[in-house]
């Protein structure tokens, strides 16, 4: 079952200390061309270079580590891919059995990586409800705890350690953050970002694909609103509803949500590849797409020359999709100083 106690900033700090030396302290990247397009200094936290290919490793390792210490011998997880990979890797490190539930249309790369990490892979439908039902059934059969992808206090705290690192790295470099932008699936990562930013004056924005905007609708309604996920190239940002624990944090801490379409995500993917030479999956590139979109949405350039941090949440992309996105088919290229925008 998901943890019922909501995490606080101290939990993110504790998770960061525990994870130090256990996960990669990923670099912060910057491109003058991206700064120009965003109208701000943009610092990009390259969690696509993290163990397992995504920042999901942070929450999974923190959670599985605590479960192992409590005497559990196995864990169960469901996701569209990155969380499953991370839980499988974390379970292997701690000598636990792992069963992961993936959709039947999960990216082959993510399926293969979860299996290679030693997990038993089970497929269940194409929607979140089908995966959740299977995960709970497996929990009841095995007695192993469920490591929820975002509705778990330890997962939120672990994911938040990426944003906490980015905040610290920016301060150390003499370019402290004014804003932080994080892609939104079930909301665990951006909730962790809000906790990491608490008391700092840093404003936090979430980014959702158009048609997969449960968080934006939930914030407007004042309660969690499920949304039938629309088709999007950002497969990791398609949960039908923001998590209960994340929403409890986000409803009072998040500045707003930016919606981006597939063309904007694809343009951000190409920009990261061509300008910084890093491969980021569409779900991870959505953060940069949101930061670029913020410039269009804020009247009169209200943020001026502020420093914006972006978490590039993952890099597990199919080779065929990467090849398709590299060609400018989904969006026209804008040339800025010779850079593809």
Coordinates of C-alpha atoms in Angstrom, one line a residue:
X1 CA 0.0 0.0 0.0
X2 CA 1.2 3.6 -0.6
X3 CA 2.6 5.3 2.5
X4 CA -0.1 7.4 4.2
X5 CA 2.3 9.9 5.9
X6 CA 3.1 12.9 3.7
X7 CA 6.8 13.7 3.3
X8 CA 8.4 17.0 4.2
X9 CA 11.6 18.8 3.2
X10 CA 13.6 17.0 5.9
X11 CA 12.7 13.7 4.3
X12 CA 14.2 14.8 1.0
X13 CA 17.3 15.9 2.8
X14 CA 17.5 12.6 4.6
X15 CA 17.0 10.7 1.3
X16 CA 19.7 12.8 -0.3
X17 CA 22.2 12.0 2.4
X18 CA 21.4 8.3 2.3
X19 CA 21.6 8.2 -1.5
X20 CA 25.0 10.0 -1.6
X21 CA 27.5 7.6 -3.0
X22 CA 24.7 5.2 -4.0
X23 CA 23.5 7.1 -7.0
X24 CA 25.3 9.3 -9.5
X25 CA 25.6 13.0 -8.7
X26 CA 24.6 13.9 -12.3
X27 CA 26.0 17.0 -14.0
X28 CA 24.3 20.3 -14.7
X29 CA 24.5 21.3 -18.3
X30 CA 24.0 24.7 -20.0
X31 CA 23.8 26.0 -23.5
X32 CA 23.9 29.6 -24.7
X33 CA 21.5 28.8 -27.5
X34 CA 18.9 27.3 -25.0
X35 CA 19.4 30.4 -22.8
X36 CA 18.6 32.6 -25.7
X37 CA 15.5 30.7 -26.7
X38 CA 14.2 30.6 -23.1
X39 CA 15.0 34.2 -22.3
X40 CA 16.6 33.0 -19.1
X41 CA 19.7 31.2 -17.8
X42 CA 18.7 27.5 -18.0
X43 CA 20.5 24.9 -15.9
X44 CA 19.7 21.3 -17.0
X45 CA 20.1 18.5 -14.5
X46 CA 21.1 15.4 -16.6
X47 CA 19.3 12.6 -14.8
X48 CA 19.2 10.8 -18.1
X49 CA 22.8 9.8 -17.1
X50 CA 21.6 8.3 -13.8
X51 CA 22.0 4.6 -13.1
X52 CA 19.0 2.9 -14.8
X53 CA 18.7 5.8 -17.2
X54 CA 16.4 8.0 -15.1
X55 CA 15.9 9.8 -11.8
X56 CA 13.5 7.0 -10.8
X57 CA 16.5 5.2 -9.4
X58 CA 16.6 7.7 -6.5
X59 CA 13.1 6.9 -5.2
X60 CA 13.3 3.2 -6.0
X61 CA 16.7 2.7 -4.2
X62 CA 15.6 4.7 -1.2
X63 CA 12.3 2.8 -0.8
X64 CA 13.7 -0.7 -1.6
X65 CA 16.6 0.0 0.8
X66 CA 14.2 0.7 3.6
X67 CA 12.1 -2.3 2.8
X68 CA 15.1 -4.6 2.7
X69 CA 16.2 -3.2 6.1
X70 CA 12.7 -4.0 7.5
X71 CA 13.2 -7.7 6.4
X72 CA 11.2 -7.9 3.2
X73 CA 12.4 -10.4 0.7
X74 CA 10.7 -9.1 -2.5
X75 CA 9.0 -6.1 -4.0
X76 CA 6.3 -5.4 -6.7
X77 CA 6.0 -2.3 -8.9
X78 CA 4.0 -1.2 -11.8
X79 CA 4.9 1.5 -14.3
X80 CA 5.3 2.3 -18.0
X81 CA 9.0 1.5 -17.7
X82 CA 11.5 3.7 -15.9
X83 CA 10.2 3.0 -12.4
X84 CA 10.1 -0.7 -13.1
X85 CA 13.7 -0.6 -14.3
X86 CA 14.7 1.3 -11.2
X87 CA 12.9 -1.0 -8.8
X88 CA 14.4 -4.0 -10.5
X89 CA 17.9 -2.6 -10.2
X90 CA 17.4 -1.5 -6.5
X91 CA 16.0 -5.0 -5.6
X92 CA 19.0 -6.7 -7.2
X93 CA 21.4 -4.5 -5.2
X94 CA 19.6 -5.5 -2.0
X95 CA 19.2 -9.2 -2.8
X96 CA 15.4 -9.0 -3.1
X97 CA 13.1 -10.6 -5.7
X98 CA 11.3 -8.1 -8.0
X99 CA 8.1 -8.4 -10.0
X100 CA 7.2 -5.5 -12.3
X101 CA 4.0 -5.0 -14.1
X102 CA 4.2 -3.2 -17.5
X103 CA 1.7 -2.3 -20.2
X104 CA 1.5 -4.6 -23.2
X105 CA 2.6 -1.7 -25.3
X106 CA 5.6 -0.8 -23.2
X107 CA 8.8 0.3 -25.0
X108 CA 10.9 -2.8 -25.8
X109 CA 14.0 -1.0 -24.4
X110 CA 12.3 -0.6 -21.0
X111 CA 11.0 -4.2 -21.0
X112 CA 14.4 -5.6 -21.8
X113 CA 16.2 -3.4 -19.2
X114 CA 13.8 -4.5 -16.4
X115 CA 14.3 -8.1 -17.3
X116 CA 18.0 -7.7 -17.6
X117 CA 18.0 -6.3 -14.1
X118 CA 16.6 -9.6 -12.9
X119 CA 12.9 -8.7 -12.5
X120 CA 10.0 -11.0 -13.4
X121 CA 8.1 -9.0 -16.0
X122 CA 4.3 -9.3 -16.1
X123 CA 2.2 -7.5 -18.7
X124 CA -1.3 -6.1 -18.0
X125 CA -3.4 -4.2 -20.6
X126 CA -2.6 -0.7 -21.7
X127 CA -4.1 1.5 -18.9
X128 CA -3.1 2.3 -15.4
X129 CA -6.1 0.7 -13.8
X130 CA -5.2 -2.7 -15.3
X131 CA -1.6 -2.5 -14.1
X132 CA -2.6 -1.4 -10.6
X133 CA -5.1 -4.3 -10.4
X134 CA -2.5 -6.8 -11.4
X135 CA 0.1 -5.3 -9.0
X136 CA -2.3 -5.6 -6.1
X137 CA -3.2 -9.1 -7.1
X138 CA 0.5 -10.1 -7.1
X139 CA 1.0 -8.4 -3.8
X140 CA -1.8 -10.5 -2.3
X141 CA -0.4 -13.6 -3.8
X142 CA 3.2 -13.1 -2.7
X143 CA 3.0 -10.9 0.4
X144 CA 5.6 -8.6 -1.1
X145 CA 5.0 -4.9 -0.6
X146 CA 4.1 -2.6 -3.5
X147 CA 6.5 0.2 -4.4
X148 CA 4.2 2.7 -5.9
X149 CA 5.7 4.9 -8.7
X150 CA 4.6 8.2 -7.2
X151 CA 2.1 7.7 -4.3
X152 CA 4.7 6.8 -1.7
X153 CA 6.5 9.1 0.7
X154 CA 9.9 7.5 0.3
X155 CA 9.6 7.6 -3.5
X156 CA 8.7 11.3 -3.4
X157 CA 11.6 12.0 -1.1
X158 CA 14.0 10.1 -3.2
X159 CA 12.9 11.7 -6.5
X160 CA 13.1 15.1 -4.7
X161 CA 16.8 14.6 -4.1
X162 CA 17.5 15.3 -7.8
X163 CA 16.0 18.8 -7.4
X164 CA 17.7 19.3 -4.1
X165 CA 21.1 18.5 -5.8
X166 CA 20.3 20.9 -8.7
X167 CA 19.5 23.7 -6.2
X168 CA 22.8 23.1 -4.4
X169 CA 24.8 22.8 -7.6
X170 CA 23.3 26.1 -8.9
X171 CA 24.1 27.9 -5.7
X172 CA 27.7 26.5 -5.7
X173 CA 28.2 27.8 -9.2
X174 CA 27.0 31.3 -8.2
X175 CA 23.8 31.0 -10.3
X176 CA 21.1 30.3 -7.7
X177 CA 17.7 29.1 -9.1
X178 CA 14.7 31.3 -9.3
X179 CA 12.5 28.7 -10.8
X180 CA 12.4 24.9 -11.2
X181 CA 10.6 23.0 -14.0
X182 CA 9.9 19.3 -13.7
X183 CA 7.8 17.0 -16.0
X184 CA 4.7 15.5 -14.4
X185 CA 3.4 11.9 -14.7
X186 CA 1.8 10.9 -11.4
X187 CA 3.4 13.9 -9.7
X188 CA 6.0 12.3 -7.4
X189 CA 9.0 14.0 -9.0
X190 CA 7.4 17.5 -9.0
X191 CA 6.1 17.0 -5.5
X192 CA 9.7 16.1 -4.4
X193 CA 10.9 19.3 -6.2
X194 CA 8.4 21.4 -4.3
X195 CA 9.6 19.9 -1.0
X196 CA 13.3 20.5 -2.0
X197 CA 12.4 24.1 -2.9
X198 CA 10.4 24.8 0.3
X199 CA 11.6 27.9 2.1
X200 CA 14.1 28.9 -0.6
X201 CA 11.9 31.3 -2.6
X202 CA 12.2 29.1 -5.7
X203 CA 9.0 28.8 -7.7
X204 CA 8.2 25.3 -9.1
X205 CA 6.3 24.6 -12.3
X206 CA 5.1 21.2 -13.6
X207 CA 4.9 20.2 -17.2
X208 CA 2.2 17.9 -18.7
X209 CA 1.6 16.8 -22.3
X210 CA -1.6 18.2 -23.8
X211 CA -4.4 15.7 -23.1
X212 CA -2.5 14.1 -20.2
X213 CA -3.1 17.0 -17.8
X214 CA -4.7 15.5 -14.7
X215 CA -2.6 17.7 -12.4
X216 CA -3.6 20.9 -14.2
X217 CA -7.3 20.0 -14.1
X218 CA -7.0 18.8 -10.5
X219 CA -5.5 22.1 -9.4
X220 CA -8.2 24.0 -11.1
X221 CA -10.9 21.9 -9.6
X222 CA -9.4 21.7 -6.1
X223 CA -9.6 17.9 -6.1
X224 CA -8.0 15.1 -8.0
X225 CA -9.5 14.7 -11.5
X226 CA -8.7 11.6 -13.6
X227 CA -8.1 12.1 -17.3
X228 CA -8.2 9.4 -20.0
X229 CA -4.6 9.7 -21.3
X230 CA -4.2 11.0 -24.8
X231 CA -1.7 9.7 -27.2
X232 CA 1.7 11.3 -26.7
X233 CA 5.3 10.5 -27.5
X234 CA 6.0 11.1 -23.8
X235 CA 5.1 7.6 -22.6
X236 CA 6.2 8.2 -19.1
X237 CA 3.8 11.1 -18.5
X238 CA 0.5 9.3 -19.1
X239 CA -0.9 8.3 -15.7
X240 CA -4.7 8.8 -15.7
X241 CA -4.6 10.7 -12.4
X242 CA -2.2 12.5 -10.2
X243 CA -1.3 10.7 -7.0
X244 CA -3.0 11.4 -3.7
X245 CA 0.2 12.2 -1.8
X246 CA 1.7 14.3 -4.6
X247 CA -1.5 16.3 -5.0
X248 CA -1.7 17.0 -1.2
X249 CA 1.8 18.7 -1.6
X250 CA 1.3 20.3 -5.0
X251 CA -2.1 22.0 -4.4
X252 CA -0.4 24.5 -2.2
X253 CA 3.2 24.5 -3.3
X254 CA 3.2 24.5 -7.1
X255 CA 3.2 27.8 -9.0
X256 CA 1.5 26.3 -12.1
X257 CA 1.4 23.7 -14.8
X258 CA 2.6 24.2 -18.4
X259 CA 1.0 22.1 -21.1
X260 CA 3.2 21.1 -24.1
X261 CA 2.3 19.2 -27.3
X262 CA 4.3 16.5 -29.1
X263 CA 5.8 19.0 -31.5
X264 CA 7.2 21.1 -28.7
X265 CA 8.6 18.0 -26.9
X266 CA 10.2 16.8 -30.2
X267 CA 11.8 20.2 -30.7
X268 CA 13.2 20.1 -27.2
X269 CA 14.5 16.6 -27.8
X270 CA 16.4 17.7 -30.9
X271 CA 17.7 20.8 -29.1
X272 CA 19.2 18.7 -26.3
X273 CA 20.7 16.3 -28.8
X274 CA 22.2 18.8 -31.1
X275 CA 23.2 21.5 -28.6
X276 CA 24.3 19.5 -25.6
X277 CA 24.9 16.1 -27.3
X278 CA 22.8 14.3 -24.8
X279 CA 20.1 11.7 -25.5
X280 CA 16.9 12.4 -23.5
X281 CA 13.7 10.5 -23.8
X282 CA 10.6 12.6 -24.7
X283 CA 9.2 12.4 -21.2
X284 CA 12.5 13.9 -20.0
X285 CA 12.7 16.5 -22.8
X286 CA 9.2 17.7 -21.8
X287 CA 10.8 19.7 -18.9
X288 CA 12.8 21.8 -21.4
X289 CA 9.8 22.1 -23.6
X290 CA 7.9 23.5 -20.6
X291 CA 10.7 25.9 -19.8
X292 CA 10.7 27.3 -23.3
X293 CA 6.9 27.5 -23.2
X294 CA 7.0 29.5 -20.0
X295 CA 8.6 32.4 -21.9
X296 CA 5.6 32.5 -24.2
X297 CA 3.1 32.3 -21.4
X298 CA 4.4 34.9 -19.0
X299 CA 3.3 38.3 -20.0
X300 CA 6.0 40.8 -20.8
X301 CA 8.8 38.5 -19.9
X302 CA 8.0 38.7 -16.2
X303 CA 10.9 36.4 -15.2
X304 CA 13.5 38.6 -17.0
X305 CA 16.9 37.1 -16.8
X306 CA 16.1 34.7 -14.0
X307 CA 17.8 31.3 -13.6
X308 CA 15.6 28.3 -14.4
X309 CA 16.5 24.8 -13.4
X310 CA 15.1 21.9 -15.5
X311 CA 15.3 18.2 -14.5
X312 CA 15.9 16.0 -17.5
X313 CA 14.2 13.0 -15.9
X314 CA 15.2 10.1 -18.1
X315 CA 17.0 8.9 -21.2
X316 CA 15.5 5.5 -22.0
X317 CA 14.3 6.1 -25.5
X318 CA 13.8 3.5 -28.3
X319 CA 16.3 3.8 -31.1
X320 CA 13.6 3.9 -33.7
X321 CA 11.8 6.7 -31.9
X322 CA 15.0 8.6 -31.5
X323 CA 15.7 8.4 -35.2
X324 CA 12.2 9.6 -36.0
X325 CA 12.4 12.5 -33.6
X326 CA 15.8 13.6 -34.9
X327 CA 14.3 14.3 -38.3
X328 CA 12.3 17.5 -38.2
X329 CA 9.0 15.9 -39.0
X330 CA 6.9 16.8 -35.9
X331 CA 7.9 20.5 -35.9
X332 CA 9.7 23.0 -38.1
X333 CA 13.1 24.0 -37.0
X334 CA 13.8 27.5 -35.9
X335 CA 17.4 28.6 -36.4
X336 CA 19.0 30.6 -33.7
X337 CA 22.8 31.1 -34.1
X338 CA 22.8 27.9 -36.1
X339 CA 21.0 25.9 -33.4
X340 CA 17.9 23.8 -33.9
X341 CA 15.1 25.0 -31.6

